[in-house]
Coordinates of C-alpha atoms and ligand atoms in Angstrom, one line a residue:
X297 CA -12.3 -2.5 -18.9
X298 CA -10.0 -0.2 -16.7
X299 CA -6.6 -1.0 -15.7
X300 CA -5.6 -1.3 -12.1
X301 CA -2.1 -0.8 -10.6
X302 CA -1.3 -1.2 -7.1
X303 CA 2.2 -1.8 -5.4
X304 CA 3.9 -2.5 -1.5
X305 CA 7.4 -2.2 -0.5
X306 CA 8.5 -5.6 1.1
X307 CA 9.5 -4.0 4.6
X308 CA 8.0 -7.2 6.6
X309 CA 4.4 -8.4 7.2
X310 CA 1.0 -6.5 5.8
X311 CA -0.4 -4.2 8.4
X312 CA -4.4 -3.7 8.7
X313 CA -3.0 0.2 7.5
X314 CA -1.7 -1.9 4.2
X315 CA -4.9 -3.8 3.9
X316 CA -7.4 -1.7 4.2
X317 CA -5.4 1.3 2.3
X318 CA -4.6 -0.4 -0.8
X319 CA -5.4 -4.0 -0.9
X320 CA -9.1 -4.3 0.1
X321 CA -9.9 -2.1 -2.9
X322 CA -8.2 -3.7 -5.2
X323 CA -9.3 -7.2 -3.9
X324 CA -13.0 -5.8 -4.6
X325 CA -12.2 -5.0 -8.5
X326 CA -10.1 -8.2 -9.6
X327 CA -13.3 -9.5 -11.0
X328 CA -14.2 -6.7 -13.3
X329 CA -10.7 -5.2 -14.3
X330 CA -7.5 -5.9 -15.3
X331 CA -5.2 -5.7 -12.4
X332 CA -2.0 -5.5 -11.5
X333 CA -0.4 -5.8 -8.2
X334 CA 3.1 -6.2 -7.1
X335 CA 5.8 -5.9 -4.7
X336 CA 8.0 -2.9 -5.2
X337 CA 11.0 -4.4 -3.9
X338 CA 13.0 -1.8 -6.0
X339 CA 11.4 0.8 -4.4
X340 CA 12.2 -0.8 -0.5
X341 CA 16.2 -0.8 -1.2
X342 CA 16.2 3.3 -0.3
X343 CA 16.1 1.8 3.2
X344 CA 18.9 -0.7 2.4
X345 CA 17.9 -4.0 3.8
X346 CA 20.2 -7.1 4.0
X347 CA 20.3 -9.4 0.8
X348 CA 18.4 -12.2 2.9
X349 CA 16.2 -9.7 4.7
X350 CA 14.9 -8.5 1.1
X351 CA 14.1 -11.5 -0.1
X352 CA 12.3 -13.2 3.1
X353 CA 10.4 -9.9 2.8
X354 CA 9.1 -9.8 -0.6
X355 CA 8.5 -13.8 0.1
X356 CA 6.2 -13.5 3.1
X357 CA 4.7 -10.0 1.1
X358 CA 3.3 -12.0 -1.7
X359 CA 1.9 -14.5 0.7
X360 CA 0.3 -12.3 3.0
X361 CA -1.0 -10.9 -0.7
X362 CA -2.5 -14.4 -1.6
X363 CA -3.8 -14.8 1.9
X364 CA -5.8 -11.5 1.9
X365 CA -7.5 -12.7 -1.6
X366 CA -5.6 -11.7 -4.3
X367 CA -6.2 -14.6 -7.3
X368 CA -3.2 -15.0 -9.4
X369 CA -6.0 -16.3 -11.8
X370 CA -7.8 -13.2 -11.8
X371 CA -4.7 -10.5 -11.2
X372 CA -1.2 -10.5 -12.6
X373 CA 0.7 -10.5 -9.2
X374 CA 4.7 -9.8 -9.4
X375 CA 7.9 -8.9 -8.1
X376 CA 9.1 -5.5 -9.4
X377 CA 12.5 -6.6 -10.2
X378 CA 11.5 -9.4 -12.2
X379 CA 10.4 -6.6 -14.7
X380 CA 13.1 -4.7 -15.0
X381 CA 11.4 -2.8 -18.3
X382 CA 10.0 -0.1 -15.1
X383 CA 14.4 0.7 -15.0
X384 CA 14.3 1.6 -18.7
X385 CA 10.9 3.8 -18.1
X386 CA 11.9 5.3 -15.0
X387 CA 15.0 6.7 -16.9
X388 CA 13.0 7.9 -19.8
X389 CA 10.4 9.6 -17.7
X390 CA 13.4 11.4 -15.3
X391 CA 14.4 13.2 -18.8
X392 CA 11.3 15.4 -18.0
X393 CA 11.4 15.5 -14.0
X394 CA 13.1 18.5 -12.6
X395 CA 15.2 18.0 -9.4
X396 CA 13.4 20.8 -7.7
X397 CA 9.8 19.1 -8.0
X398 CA 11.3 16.1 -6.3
X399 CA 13.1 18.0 -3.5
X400 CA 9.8 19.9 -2.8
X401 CA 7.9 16.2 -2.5
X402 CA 6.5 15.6 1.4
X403 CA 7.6 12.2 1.7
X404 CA 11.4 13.2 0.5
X405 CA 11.7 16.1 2.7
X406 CA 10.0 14.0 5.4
X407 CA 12.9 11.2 4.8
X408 CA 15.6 14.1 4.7
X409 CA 14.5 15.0 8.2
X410 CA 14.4 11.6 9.6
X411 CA 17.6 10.5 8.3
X412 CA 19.7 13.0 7.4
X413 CA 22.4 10.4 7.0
X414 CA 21.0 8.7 3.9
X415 CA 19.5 10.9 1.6
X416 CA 20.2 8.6 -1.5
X417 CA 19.3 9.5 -5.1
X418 CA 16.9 6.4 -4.8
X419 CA 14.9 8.7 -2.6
X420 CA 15.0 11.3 -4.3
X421 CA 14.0 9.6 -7.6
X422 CA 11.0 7.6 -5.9
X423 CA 8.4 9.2 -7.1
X424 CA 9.4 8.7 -11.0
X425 CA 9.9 5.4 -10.7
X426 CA 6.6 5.1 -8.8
X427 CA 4.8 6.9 -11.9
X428 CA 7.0 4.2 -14.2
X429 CA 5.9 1.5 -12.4
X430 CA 2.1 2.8 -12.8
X431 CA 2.1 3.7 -16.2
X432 CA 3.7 0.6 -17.3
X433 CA 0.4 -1.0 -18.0
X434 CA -1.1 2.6 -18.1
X435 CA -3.3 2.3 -15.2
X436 CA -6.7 3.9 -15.0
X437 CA -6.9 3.6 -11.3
X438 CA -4.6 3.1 -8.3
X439 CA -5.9 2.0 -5.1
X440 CA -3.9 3.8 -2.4
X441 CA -4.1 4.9 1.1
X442 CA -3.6 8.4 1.9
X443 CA -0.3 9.0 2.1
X444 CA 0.2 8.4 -1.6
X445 CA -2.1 10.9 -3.0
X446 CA 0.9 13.6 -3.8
X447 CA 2.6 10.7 -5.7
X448 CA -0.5 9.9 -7.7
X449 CA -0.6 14.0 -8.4
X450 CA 3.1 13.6 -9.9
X451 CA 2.3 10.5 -11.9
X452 CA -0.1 12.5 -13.5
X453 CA 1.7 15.3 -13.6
X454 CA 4.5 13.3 -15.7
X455 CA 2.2 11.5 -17.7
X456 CA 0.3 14.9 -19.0
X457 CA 4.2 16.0 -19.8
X458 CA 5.0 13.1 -21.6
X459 CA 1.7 13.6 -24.0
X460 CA 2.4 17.0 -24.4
X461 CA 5.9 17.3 -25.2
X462 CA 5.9 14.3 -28.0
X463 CA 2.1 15.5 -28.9
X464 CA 0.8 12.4 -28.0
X465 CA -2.4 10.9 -25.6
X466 CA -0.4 7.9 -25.0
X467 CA -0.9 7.9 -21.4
X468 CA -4.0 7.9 -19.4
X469 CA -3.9 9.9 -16.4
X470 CA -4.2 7.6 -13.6
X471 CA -6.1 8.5 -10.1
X472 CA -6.3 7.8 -6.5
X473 CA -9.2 5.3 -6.4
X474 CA -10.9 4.3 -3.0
X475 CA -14.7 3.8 -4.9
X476 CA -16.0 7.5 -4.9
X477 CA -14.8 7.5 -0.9
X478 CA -12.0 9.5 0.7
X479 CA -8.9 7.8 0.7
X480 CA -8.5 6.2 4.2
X481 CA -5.3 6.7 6.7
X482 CA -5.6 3.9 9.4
X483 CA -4.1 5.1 12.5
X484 CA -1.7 3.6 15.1
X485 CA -2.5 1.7 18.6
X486 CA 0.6 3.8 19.8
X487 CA -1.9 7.4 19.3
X488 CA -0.3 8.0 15.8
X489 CA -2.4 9.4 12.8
X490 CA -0.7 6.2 10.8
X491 CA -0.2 3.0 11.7
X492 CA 3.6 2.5 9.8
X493 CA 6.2 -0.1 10.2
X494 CA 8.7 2.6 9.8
X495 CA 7.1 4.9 12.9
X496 CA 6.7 2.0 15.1
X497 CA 6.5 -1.3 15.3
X498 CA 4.5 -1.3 18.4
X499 CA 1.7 0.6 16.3
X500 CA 0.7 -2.2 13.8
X501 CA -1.3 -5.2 14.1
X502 CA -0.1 -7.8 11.0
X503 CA -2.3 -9.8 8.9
X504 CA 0.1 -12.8 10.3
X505 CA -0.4 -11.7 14.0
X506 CA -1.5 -14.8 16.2
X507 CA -4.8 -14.1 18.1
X508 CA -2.6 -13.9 21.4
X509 CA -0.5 -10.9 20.1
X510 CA -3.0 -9.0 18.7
X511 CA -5.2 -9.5 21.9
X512 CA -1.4 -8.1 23.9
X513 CA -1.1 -5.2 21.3
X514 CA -4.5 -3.7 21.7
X515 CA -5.0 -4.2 25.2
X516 CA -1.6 -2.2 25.5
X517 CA -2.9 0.6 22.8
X518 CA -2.6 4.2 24.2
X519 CA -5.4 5.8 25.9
X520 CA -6.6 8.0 28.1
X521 CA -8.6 8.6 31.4
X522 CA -11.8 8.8 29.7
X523 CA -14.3 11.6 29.0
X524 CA -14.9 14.5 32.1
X525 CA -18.3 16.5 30.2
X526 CA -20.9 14.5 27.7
X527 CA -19.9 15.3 24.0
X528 CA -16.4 16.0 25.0
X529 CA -13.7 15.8 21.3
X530 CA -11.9 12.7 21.1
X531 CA -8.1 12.8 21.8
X532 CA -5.8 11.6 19.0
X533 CA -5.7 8.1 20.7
X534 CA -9.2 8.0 20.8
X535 CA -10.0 9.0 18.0
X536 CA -8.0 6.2 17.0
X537 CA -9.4 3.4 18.8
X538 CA -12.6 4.6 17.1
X539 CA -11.3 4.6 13.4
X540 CA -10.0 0.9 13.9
X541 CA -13.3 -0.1 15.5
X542 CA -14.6 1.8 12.3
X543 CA -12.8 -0.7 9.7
X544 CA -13.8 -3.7 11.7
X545 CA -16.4 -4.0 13.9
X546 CA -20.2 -3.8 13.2
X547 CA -22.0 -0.4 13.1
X548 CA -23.6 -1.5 16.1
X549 CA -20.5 -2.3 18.2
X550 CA -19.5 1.0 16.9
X551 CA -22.6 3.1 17.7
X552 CA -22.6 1.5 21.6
X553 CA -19.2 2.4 22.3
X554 CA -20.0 6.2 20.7
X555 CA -23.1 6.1 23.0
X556 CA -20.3 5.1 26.1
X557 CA -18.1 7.9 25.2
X558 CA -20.4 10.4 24.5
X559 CA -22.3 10.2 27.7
X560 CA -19.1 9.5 29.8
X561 CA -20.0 5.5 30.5
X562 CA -17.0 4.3 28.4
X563 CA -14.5 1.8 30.2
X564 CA -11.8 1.8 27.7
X565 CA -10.4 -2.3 28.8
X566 CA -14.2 -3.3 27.5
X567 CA -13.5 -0.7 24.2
X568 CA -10.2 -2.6 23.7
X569 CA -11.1 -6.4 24.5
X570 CA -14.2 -5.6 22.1
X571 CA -11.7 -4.3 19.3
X572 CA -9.5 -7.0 19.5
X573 CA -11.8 -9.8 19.2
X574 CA -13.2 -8.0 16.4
X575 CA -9.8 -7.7 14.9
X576 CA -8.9 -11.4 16.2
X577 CA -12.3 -12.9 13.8
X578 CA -11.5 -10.3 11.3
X579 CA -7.9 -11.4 10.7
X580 CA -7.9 -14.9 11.5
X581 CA -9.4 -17.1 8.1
X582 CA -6.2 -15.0 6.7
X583 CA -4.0 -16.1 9.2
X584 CA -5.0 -19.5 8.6
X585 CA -4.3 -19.2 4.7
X586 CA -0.7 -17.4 5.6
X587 CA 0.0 -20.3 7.7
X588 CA -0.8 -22.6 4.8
X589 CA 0.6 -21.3 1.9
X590 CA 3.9 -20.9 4.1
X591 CA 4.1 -24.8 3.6
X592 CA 3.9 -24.4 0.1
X593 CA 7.0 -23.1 -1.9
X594 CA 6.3 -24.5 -4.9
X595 CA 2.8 -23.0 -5.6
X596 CA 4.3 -19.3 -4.3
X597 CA 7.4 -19.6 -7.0
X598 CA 4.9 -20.4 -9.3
X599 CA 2.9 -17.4 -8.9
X600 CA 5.8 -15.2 -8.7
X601 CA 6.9 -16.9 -12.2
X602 CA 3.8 -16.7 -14.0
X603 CA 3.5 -13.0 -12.3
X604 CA 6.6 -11.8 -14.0
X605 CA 5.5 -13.4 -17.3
X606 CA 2.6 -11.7 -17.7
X607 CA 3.7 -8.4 -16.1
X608 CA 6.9 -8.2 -18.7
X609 CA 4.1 -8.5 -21.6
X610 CA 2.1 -5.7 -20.7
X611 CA 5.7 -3.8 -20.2
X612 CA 7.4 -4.7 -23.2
X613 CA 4.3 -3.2 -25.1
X614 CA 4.3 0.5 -23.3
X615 CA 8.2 0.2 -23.6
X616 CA 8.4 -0.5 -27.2
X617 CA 5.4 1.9 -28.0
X618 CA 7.7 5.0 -25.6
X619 CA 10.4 4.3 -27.3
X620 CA 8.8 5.1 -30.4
X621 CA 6.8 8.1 -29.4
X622 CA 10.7 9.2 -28.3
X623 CA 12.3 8.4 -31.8
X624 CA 14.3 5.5 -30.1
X625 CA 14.5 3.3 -33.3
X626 CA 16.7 -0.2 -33.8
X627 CA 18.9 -0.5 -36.7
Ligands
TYM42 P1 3.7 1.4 1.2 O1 4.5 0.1 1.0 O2 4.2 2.3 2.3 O3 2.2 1.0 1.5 C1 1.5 0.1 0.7 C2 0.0 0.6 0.6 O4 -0.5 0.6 1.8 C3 -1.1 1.9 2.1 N1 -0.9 2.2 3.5 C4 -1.9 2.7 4.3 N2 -3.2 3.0 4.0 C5 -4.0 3.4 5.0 N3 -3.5 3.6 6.3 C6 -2.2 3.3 6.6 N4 -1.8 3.4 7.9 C7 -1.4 2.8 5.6 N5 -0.1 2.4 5.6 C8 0.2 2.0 4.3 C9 -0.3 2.8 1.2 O5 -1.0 4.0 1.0 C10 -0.1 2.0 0.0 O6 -1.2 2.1 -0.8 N6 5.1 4.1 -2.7 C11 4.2 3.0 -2.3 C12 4.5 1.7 -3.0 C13 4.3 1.8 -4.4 C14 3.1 1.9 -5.2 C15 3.6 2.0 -6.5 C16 1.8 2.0 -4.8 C17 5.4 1.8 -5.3 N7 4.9 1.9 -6.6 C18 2.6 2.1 -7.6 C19 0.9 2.1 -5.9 C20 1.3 2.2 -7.2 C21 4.5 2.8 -0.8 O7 5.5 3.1 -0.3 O8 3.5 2.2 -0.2

């Protein structure tokens, strides 16, 4: 049985980029692995939310999780910080990181661009910690979007270090898993390649979206003033509008509206109202869960509880066994 290990920074509501990046993949393996998901709220703090912001977020995170089709009974689902073992293994893995590999990462110098004011040693360390948080129950597969690929690159990277420095094949190397497929990078109603919370708010449709917003957000999506030659590319925003019909509409909606913009008939307000009913049915029997389990603290602390439990297990064994590898002995 392979081990599975997949992670979301608390940062608000899950986006359909969020859902169908990482969590519809792993949804589709809980039955036949053993799985791992949680809510890297460590990982969020380079951003430095509020103290009440953090915790609303990682609350309404792990109920969007449930509400997608996560089953605590199937997965261990948990909060990062309530197994603080991935500090101690972030630490021992660093001992082997070299500054320069994680100055040369795309998402760091990405951050160092965007704000230049905050370029925190949390940053700069993400990726370890990231590869800690994976090998802590040394995962055979990750299911990520895109945008992590170079991180699963250094977690294997570090992993393959740590085996051949101590002359060990302690770790497995983990991979990018999306079922044999590309990994997918769901794109933005505002004409970016991602939709992202950090980008733009405007670009994201939430799994907690009320039919009436979502119907507002993709009416409002950028377009353009339609194919002038049969065949013509696609502009980014197009392309776009296309890739979201892709991920939730039939193959038949899908293959009309190609037929419409191929042969210059496409009316982009029928594209759009199409999309976001599409969206609308596609979202809505989670929408209804979110707005149920919302009512129900006790059963969400209870998952969270019996998360942590089960994730510190699994963590205290790879801790204790690193330490040994390392010659970290009690007296
Ligand atoms: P985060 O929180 O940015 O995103 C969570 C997951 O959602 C995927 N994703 C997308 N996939 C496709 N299209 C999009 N537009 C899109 N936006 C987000 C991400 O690829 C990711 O899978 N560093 C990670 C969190 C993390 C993690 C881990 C993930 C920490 N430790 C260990 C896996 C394993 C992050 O920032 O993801």
């Amino acid at each position: 049985m392979d081990t599975v290990v997949s992670g979301i920074r608390p940062t608000g509501f899950l986006h359909l980029g969020n859902y169908f990046g990482a969590l519809r993949n792993f949804i589709k393996m809980q039955n036949d692995n053993n799985c791992f998901f949680f809510i890297a709220d460590y990982h969020s703090l380079t951003t430095h939310p509020t103290p009440a912001d953090l915790h609303t977020n990682i609350k309404n995170v792990l109920i969007d999780y449930l509400a997608a089709g996560i089953d605590p009974e199937k997965s261990t689902i948990y909060v990062q910080s309530d197994v603080p073992q991935v500090c101690e293994l972030t630490t021992l893995l660093s001992m082997n990181v070299y500054v320069g590999e994680l100055q040369r990462v795309a998402s760091f110098k990405e951050k160092v661009r965007r704000q230049p004011n905050n370029v925190n040693a949390g940053l700069l360390n993400y990726p370890v910690l990231m590869a800690a948080d994976i090998l802590l129950h040394r995962a055979d597969k990750v299911p990520v979007g895109k945008d992590q690929e170079q991180h699963l690159e250094m977690t294997r990277d570090f992993a393959q270090r740590f085996n051949h420095i101590y002359g060990v094949d302690y770790f497995k190397l983990p991979v990018a898993y999306n079922f044999g497929q590309q990994l997918v990078k769901i794109p933005g109603l505002d004409g970016s390649t991602k939709m992202s919370k950090s980008d733009n708010e405007a670009s994201c449709i939430y799994l907690s979206d009320e039919p009436t917003v979502i119907r507002k957000k993709v009416m409002k999506a950028v377009s353009d003033s339609g194919p002038t030659e049969p065949n013509q590319p696609k502009a980014q925003a197009i392309e776009n509008l296309f890739a979201l019909m892709a991920a939730v509409s039939s193959p038949e909606t899908l293959a009309f509206f190609e037929e419409k913009y191929n042969t210059c008939q496409i009316r982009y307000g029928d594209m759009k109202k199409q999309l976001a009913e599409d969206i609308v049915n596609f979202t809505a029997p989670i929408y209804e869960r979110i707005k149920e389990l919302r009512s129900n603290d006790e059963y969400i602390n209870r998952v969270a509880r019996q998360g942590a439990e089960k994730a510190r297990a699994s963590a205290d064994q790879t801790v204790g066994n690193v330490r040994e590898i390392i010659g970290i002995k009690h007296f």
